[in-house]
PDB file of C-alpha atoms in Angstrom:
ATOM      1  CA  UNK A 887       5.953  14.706  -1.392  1.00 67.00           C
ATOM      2  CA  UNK A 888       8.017  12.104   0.555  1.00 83.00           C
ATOM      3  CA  UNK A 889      10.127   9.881  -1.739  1.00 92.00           C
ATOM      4  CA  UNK A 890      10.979   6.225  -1.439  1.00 96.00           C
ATOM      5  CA  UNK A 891      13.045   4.104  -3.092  1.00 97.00           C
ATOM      6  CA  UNK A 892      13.545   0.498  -3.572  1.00 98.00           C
ATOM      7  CA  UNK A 893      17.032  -1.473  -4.874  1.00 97.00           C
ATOM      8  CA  UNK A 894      16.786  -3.758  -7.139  1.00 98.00           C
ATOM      9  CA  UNK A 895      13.398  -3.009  -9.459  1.00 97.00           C
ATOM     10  CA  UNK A 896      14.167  -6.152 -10.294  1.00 97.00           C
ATOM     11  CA  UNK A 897      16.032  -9.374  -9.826  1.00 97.00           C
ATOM     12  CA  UNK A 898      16.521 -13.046 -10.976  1.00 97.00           C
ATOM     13  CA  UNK A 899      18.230 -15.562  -8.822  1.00 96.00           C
ATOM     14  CA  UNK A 900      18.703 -18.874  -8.255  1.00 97.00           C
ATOM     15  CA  UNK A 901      17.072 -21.717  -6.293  1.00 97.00           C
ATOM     16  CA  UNK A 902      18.850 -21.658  -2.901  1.00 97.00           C
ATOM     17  CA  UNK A 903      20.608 -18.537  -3.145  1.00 97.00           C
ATOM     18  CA  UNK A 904      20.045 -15.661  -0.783  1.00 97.00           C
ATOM     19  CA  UNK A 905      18.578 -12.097  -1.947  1.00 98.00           C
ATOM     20  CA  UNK A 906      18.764  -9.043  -0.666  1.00 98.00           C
ATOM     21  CA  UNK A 907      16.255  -5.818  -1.280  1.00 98.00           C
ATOM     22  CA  UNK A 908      16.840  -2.548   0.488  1.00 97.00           C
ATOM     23  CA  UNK A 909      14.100   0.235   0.919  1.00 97.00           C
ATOM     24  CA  UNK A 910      15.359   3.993   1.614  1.00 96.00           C
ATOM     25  CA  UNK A 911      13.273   6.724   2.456  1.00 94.00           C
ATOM     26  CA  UNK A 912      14.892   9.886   0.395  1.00 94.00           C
ATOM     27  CA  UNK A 913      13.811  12.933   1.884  1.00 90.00           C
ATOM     28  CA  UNK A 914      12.153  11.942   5.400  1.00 89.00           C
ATOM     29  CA  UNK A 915      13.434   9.745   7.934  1.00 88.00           C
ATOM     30  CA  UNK A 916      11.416   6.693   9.256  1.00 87.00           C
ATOM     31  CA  UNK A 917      11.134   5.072  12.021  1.00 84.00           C
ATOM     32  CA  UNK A 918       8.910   2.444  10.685  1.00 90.00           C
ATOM     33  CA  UNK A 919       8.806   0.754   7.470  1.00 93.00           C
ATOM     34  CA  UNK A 920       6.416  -2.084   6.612  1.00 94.00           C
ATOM     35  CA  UNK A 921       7.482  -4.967   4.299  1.00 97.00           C
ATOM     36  CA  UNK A 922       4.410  -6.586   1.719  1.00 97.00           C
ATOM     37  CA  UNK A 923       3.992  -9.254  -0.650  1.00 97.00           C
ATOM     38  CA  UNK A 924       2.188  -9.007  -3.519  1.00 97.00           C
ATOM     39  CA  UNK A 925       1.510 -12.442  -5.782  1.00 95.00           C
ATOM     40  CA  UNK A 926       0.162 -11.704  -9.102  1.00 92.00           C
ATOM     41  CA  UNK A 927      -3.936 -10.558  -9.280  1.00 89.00           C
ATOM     42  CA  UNK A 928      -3.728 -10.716  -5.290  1.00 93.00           C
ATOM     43  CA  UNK A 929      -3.801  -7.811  -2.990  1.00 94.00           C
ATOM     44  CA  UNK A 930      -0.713  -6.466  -1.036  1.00 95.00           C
ATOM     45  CA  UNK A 931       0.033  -8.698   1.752  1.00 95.00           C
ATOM     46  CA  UNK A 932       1.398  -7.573   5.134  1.00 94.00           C
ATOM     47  CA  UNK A 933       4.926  -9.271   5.717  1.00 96.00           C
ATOM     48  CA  UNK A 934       6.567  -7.278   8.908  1.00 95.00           C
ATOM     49  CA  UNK A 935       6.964  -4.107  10.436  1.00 93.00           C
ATOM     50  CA  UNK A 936      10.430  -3.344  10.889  1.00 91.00           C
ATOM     51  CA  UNK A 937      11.299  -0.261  13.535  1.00 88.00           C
ATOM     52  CA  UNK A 938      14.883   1.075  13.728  1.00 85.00           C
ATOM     53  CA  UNK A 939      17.113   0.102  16.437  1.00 84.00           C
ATOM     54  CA  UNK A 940      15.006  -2.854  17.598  1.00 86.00           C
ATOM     55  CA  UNK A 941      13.674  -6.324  16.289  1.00 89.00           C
ATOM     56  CA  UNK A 942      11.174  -6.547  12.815  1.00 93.00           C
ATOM     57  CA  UNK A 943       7.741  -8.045  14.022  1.00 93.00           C
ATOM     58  CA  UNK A 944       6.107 -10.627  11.869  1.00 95.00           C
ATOM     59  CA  UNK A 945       3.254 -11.154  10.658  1.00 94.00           C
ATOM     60  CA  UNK A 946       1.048 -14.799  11.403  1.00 94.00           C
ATOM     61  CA  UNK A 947       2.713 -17.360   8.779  1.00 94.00           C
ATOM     62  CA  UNK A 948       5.768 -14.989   8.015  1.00 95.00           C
ATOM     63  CA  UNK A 949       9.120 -17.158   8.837  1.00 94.00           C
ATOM     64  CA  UNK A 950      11.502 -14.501  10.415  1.00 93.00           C
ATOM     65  CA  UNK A 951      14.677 -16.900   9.905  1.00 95.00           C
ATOM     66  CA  UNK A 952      14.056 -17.042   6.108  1.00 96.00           C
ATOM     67  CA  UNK A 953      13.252 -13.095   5.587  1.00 97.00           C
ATOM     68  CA  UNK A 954      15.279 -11.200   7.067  1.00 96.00           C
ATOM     69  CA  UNK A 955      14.855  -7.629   7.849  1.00 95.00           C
ATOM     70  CA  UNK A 956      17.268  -5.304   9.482  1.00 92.00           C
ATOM     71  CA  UNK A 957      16.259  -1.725   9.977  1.00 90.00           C
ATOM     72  CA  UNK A 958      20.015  -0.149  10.837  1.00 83.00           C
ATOM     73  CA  UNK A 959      19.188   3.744  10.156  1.00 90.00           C
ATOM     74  CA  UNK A 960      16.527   6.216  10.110  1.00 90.00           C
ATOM     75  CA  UNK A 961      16.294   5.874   6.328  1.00 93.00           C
ATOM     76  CA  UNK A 962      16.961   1.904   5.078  1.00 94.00           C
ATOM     77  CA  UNK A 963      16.014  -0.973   6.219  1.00 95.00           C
ATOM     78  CA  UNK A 964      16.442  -4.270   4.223  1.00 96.00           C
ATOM     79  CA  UNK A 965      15.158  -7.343   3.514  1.00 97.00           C
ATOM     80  CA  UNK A 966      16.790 -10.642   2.566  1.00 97.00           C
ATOM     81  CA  UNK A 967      15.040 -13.864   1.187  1.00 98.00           C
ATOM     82  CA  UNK A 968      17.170 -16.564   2.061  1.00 97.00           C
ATOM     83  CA  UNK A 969      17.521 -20.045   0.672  1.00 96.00           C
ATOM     84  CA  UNK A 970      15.136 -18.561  -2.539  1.00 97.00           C
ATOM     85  CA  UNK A 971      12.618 -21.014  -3.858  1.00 96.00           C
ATOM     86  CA  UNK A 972      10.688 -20.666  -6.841  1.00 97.00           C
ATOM     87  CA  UNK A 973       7.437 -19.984  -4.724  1.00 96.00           C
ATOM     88  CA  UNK A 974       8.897 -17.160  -3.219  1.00 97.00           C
ATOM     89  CA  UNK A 975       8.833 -15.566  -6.702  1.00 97.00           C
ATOM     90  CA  UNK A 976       6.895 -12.287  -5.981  1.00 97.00           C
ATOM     91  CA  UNK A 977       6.343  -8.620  -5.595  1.00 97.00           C
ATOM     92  CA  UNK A 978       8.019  -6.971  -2.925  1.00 98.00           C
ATOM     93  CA  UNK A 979       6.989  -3.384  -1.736  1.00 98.00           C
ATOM     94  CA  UNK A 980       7.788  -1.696   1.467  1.00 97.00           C
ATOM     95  CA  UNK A 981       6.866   1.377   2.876  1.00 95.00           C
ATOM     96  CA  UNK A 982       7.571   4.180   5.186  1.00 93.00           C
ATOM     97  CA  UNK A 983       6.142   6.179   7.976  1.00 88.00           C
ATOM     98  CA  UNK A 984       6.732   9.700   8.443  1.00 80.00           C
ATOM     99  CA  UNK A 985       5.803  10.898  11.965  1.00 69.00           C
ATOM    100  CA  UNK A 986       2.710  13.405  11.496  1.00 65.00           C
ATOM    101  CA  UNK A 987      -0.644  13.751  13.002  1.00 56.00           C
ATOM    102  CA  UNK A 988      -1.410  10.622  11.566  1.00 61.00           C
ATOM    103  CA  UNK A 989       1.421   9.072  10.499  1.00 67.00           C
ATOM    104  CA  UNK A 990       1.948   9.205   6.701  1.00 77.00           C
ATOM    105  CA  UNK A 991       2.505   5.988   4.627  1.00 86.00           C
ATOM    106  CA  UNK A 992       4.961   6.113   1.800  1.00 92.00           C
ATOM    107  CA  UNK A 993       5.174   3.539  -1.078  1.00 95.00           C
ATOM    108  CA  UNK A 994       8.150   2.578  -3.023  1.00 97.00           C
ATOM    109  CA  UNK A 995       8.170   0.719  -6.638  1.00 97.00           C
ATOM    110  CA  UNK A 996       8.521  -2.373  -5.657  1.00 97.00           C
ATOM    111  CA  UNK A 997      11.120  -4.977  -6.392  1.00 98.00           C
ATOM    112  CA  UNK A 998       9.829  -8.086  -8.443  1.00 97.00           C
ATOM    113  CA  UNK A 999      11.685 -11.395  -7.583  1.00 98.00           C
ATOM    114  CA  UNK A1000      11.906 -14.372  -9.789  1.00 97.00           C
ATOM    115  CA  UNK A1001      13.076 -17.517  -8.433  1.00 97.00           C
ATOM    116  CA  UNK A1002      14.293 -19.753 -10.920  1.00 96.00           C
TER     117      UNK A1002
ATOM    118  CA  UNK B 681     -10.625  -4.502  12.711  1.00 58.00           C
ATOM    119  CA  UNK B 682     -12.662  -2.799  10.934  1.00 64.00           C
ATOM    120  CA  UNK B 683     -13.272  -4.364   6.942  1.00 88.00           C
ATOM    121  CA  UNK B 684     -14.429  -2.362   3.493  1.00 94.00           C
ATOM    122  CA  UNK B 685     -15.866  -3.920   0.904  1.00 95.00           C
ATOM    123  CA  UNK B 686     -15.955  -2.808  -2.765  1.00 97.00           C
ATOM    124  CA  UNK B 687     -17.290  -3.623  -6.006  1.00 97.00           C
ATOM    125  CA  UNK B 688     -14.121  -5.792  -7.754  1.00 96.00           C
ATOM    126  CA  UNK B 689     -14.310  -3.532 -10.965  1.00 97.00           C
ATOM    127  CA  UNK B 690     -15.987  -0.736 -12.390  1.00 98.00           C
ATOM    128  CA  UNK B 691     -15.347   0.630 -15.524  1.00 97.00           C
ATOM    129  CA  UNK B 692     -15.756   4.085 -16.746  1.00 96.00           C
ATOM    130  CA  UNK B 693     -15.768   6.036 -20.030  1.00 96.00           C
ATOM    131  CA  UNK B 694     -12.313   8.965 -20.398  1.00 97.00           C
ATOM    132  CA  UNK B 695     -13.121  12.162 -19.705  1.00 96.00           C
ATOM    133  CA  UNK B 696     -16.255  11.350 -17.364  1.00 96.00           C
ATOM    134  CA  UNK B 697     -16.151  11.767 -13.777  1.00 96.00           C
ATOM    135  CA  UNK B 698     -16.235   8.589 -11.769  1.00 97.00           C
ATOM    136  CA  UNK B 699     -17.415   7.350  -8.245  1.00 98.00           C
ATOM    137  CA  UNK B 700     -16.123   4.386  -6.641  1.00 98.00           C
ATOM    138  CA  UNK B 701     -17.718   3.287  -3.525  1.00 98.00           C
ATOM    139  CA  UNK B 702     -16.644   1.839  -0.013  1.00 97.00           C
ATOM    140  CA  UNK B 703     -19.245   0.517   2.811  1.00 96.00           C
ATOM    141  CA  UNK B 704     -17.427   0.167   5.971  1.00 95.00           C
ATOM    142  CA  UNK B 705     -20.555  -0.256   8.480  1.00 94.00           C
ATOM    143  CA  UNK B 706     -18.530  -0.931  11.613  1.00 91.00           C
ATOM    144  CA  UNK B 707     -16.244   1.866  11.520  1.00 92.00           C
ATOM    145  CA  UNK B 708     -15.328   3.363  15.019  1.00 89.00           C
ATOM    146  CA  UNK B 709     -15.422   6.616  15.599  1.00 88.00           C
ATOM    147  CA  UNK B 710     -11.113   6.765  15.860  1.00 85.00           C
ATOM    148  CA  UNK B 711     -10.941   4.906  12.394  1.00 89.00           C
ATOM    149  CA  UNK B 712      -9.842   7.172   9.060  1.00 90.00           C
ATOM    150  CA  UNK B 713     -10.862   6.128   5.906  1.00 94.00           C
ATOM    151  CA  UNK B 714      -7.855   5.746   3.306  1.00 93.00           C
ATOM    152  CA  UNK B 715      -7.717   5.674  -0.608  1.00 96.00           C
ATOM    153  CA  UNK B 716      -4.627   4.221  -2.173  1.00 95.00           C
ATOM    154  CA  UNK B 717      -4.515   3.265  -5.903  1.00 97.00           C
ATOM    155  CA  UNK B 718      -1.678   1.349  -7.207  1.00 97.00           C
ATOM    156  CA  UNK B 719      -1.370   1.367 -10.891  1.00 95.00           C
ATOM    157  CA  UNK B 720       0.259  -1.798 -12.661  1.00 92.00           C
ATOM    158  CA  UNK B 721       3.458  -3.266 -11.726  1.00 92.00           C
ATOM    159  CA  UNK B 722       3.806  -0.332  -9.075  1.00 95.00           C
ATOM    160  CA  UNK B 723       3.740   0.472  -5.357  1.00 96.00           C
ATOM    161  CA  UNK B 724       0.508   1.829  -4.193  1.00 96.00           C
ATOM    162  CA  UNK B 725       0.207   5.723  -4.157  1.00 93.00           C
ATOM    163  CA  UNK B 726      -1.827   7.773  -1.916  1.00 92.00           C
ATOM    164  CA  UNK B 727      -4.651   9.143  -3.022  1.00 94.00           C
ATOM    165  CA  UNK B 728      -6.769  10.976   0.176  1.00 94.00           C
ATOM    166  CA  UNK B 729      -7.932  10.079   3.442  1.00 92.00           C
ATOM    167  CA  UNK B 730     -10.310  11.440   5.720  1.00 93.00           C
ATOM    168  CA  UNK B 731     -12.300  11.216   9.402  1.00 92.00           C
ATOM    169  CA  UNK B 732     -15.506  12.855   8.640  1.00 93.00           C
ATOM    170  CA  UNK B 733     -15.779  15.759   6.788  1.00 94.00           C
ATOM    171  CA  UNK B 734     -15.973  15.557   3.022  1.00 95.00           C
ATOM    172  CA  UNK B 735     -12.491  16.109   1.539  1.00 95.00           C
ATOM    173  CA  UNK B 736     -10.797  17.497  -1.383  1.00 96.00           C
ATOM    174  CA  UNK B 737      -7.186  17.510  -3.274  1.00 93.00           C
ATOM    175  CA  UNK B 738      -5.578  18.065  -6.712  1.00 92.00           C
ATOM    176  CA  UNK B 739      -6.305  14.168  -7.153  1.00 92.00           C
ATOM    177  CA  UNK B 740      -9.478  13.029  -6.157  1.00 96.00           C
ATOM    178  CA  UNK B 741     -12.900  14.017  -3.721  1.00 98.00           C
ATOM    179  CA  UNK B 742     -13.877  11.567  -0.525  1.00 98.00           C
ATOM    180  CA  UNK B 743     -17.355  12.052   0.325  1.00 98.00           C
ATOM    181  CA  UNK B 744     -18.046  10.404   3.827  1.00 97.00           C
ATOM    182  CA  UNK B 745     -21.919   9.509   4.281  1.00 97.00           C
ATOM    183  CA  UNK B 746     -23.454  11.052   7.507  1.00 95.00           C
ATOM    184  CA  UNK B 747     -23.194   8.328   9.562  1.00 95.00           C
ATOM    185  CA  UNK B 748     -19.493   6.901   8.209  1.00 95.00           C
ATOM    186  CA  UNK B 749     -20.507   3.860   7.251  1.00 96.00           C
ATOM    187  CA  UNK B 750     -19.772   4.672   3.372  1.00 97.00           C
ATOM    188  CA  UNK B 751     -17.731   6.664   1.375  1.00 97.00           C
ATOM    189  CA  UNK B 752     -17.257   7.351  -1.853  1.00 98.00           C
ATOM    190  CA  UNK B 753     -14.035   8.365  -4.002  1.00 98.00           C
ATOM    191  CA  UNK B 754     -14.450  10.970  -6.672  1.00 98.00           C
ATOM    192  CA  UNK B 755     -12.364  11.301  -9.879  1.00 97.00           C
ATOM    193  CA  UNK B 756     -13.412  14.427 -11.245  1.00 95.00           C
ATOM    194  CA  UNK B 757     -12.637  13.314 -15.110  1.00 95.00           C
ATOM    195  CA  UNK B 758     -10.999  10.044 -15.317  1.00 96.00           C
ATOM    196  CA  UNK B 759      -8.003   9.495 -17.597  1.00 96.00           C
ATOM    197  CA  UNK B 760      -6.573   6.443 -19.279  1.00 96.00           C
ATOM    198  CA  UNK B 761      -3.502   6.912 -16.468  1.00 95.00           C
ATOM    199  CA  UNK B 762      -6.261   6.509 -13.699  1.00 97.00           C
ATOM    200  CA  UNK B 763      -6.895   2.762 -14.546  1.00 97.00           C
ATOM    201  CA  UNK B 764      -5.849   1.117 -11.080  1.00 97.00           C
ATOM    202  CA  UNK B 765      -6.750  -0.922  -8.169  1.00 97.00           C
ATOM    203  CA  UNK B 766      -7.909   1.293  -6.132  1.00 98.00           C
ATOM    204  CA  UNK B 767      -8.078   0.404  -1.891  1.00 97.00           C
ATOM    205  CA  UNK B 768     -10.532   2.036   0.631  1.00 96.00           C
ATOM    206  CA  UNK B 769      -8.525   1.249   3.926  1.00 94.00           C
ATOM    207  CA  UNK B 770      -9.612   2.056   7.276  1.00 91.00           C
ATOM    208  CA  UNK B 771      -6.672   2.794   9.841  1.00 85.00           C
ATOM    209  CA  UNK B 772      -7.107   2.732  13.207  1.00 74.00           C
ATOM    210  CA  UNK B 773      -5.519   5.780  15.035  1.00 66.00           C
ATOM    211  CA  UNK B 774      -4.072   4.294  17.976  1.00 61.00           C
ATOM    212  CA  UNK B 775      -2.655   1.280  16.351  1.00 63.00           C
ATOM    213  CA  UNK B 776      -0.334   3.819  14.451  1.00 63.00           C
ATOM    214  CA  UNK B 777      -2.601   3.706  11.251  1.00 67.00           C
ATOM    215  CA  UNK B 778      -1.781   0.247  10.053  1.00 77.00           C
ATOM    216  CA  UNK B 779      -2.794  -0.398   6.225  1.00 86.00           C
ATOM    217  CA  UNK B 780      -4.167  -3.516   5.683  1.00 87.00           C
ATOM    218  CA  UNK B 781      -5.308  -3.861   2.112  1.00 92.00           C
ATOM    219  CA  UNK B 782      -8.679  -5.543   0.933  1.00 90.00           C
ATOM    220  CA  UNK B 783      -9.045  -6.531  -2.704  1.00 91.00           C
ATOM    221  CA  UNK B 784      -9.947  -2.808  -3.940  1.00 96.00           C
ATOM    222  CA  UNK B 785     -11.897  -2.334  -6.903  1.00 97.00           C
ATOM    223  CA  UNK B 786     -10.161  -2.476 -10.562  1.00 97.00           C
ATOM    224  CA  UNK B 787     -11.326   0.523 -12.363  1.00 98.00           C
ATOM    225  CA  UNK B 788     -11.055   0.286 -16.244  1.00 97.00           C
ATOM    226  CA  UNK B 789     -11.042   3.708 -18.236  1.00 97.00           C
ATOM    227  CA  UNK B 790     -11.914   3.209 -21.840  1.00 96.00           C
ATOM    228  CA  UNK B 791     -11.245   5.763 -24.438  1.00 94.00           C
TER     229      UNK B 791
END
């Protein structure tokens, strides 16, 4: 099965300082990837879709100047939380599309942010 | 779009075989209906999907009423490594099969 991977699993920062989480698809290449947020007991929440080569689209109520995506390659794309507050403390899961018949969705392990 | 609704939990004993269910009345006929579970502090994981016919894989069985306006996921003989959240999405072919995650149902497996 199609692998994905996600850098950091985890990571603690600082109010105000800027964090970056990149998501890799291992053994397919994508030309999508989708960004969520999950808050704890809460479903997965839709952040962005990110395509490679071109501009991430947001989602209603998403800033776009305080998470950053950039989609560079076929297999990463990243996404940076700048200016971290506490309330951005979350879980952080992206995924991957493989091109198919009906376009398989791949999960990675999600990165869990605490904002101190 | 098209929403699911399912039960918020449902618990089930080891070893027994379990059925978790998904109404999705307006359902088009383009929609496929997606299982993902996500087990704790994970990403979600798929699980099966499927259009119309009834469907089976090394994980789990999707039953698709007649008319497709319910579904039900079948584990066969739940384990304690089942226990998840699991999602019934419906993805709409032309948009590119966009997830959008409900609230899922919690299933509990107790020993």
């Amino acid at each position: 099965g199609a692998v994905v991977s996600q850098h950091p699993s985890r990571v603690i920062c600082k109010s105000g300082t800027s964090v970056k989480i990149e998501c890799r698809s291992l053994d397919f290449q994508a030309t999508t990837m989708f960004w969520y947020r999950q808050f704890p007991k809460q479903s997965l929440m839709l952040m962005a879709t990110s395509n490679e080569g071109s501009k991430a689209t947001y989602e209603q109520g998403v800033e776009k100047d305080k998470f950053l995506i950039n989609h560079a390659s076929l297999t990463l794309s990243t996404l940076t939380v700048t200016s971290a507050h506490p309330e951005d403390s979350s879980f952080y899961i992206c995924s991957a599309r493989r091109t198919s018949s009906y376009n398989e969705q791949f999960f990675g392990p999600g990165t869990r942010l605490t904002v101190l | 779009d098209a929403k699911t609704t399912q039960p918020n939990s449902m618990e089930s004993n080891e070893e027994e075989p379990v059925h978790l269910p998904c109404n999705h009345s307006t359902i088009s006929g383009t929609d496929y209906i997606h299982w993902y579970r996500q087990l704790p502090s994970q990403g979600p994981e798929y699980v099966i999907h499927g259009l119309t016919s009834n469907v089976n894989n090394r994980m789990a069985s999707l039953a698709i009423a007649e008319d497709r306006k319910s579904s039900t996921l079948i584990l066969h003989r739940a384990t304690l490594r089942d226990a998840a959240v699991y999602y019934c999405i419906l993805t709409v072919r032309n948009a590119g099969n966009m997830l959008t995650f409900g609230g899922g149902t919690r299933l509990m497996v107790k020993p």
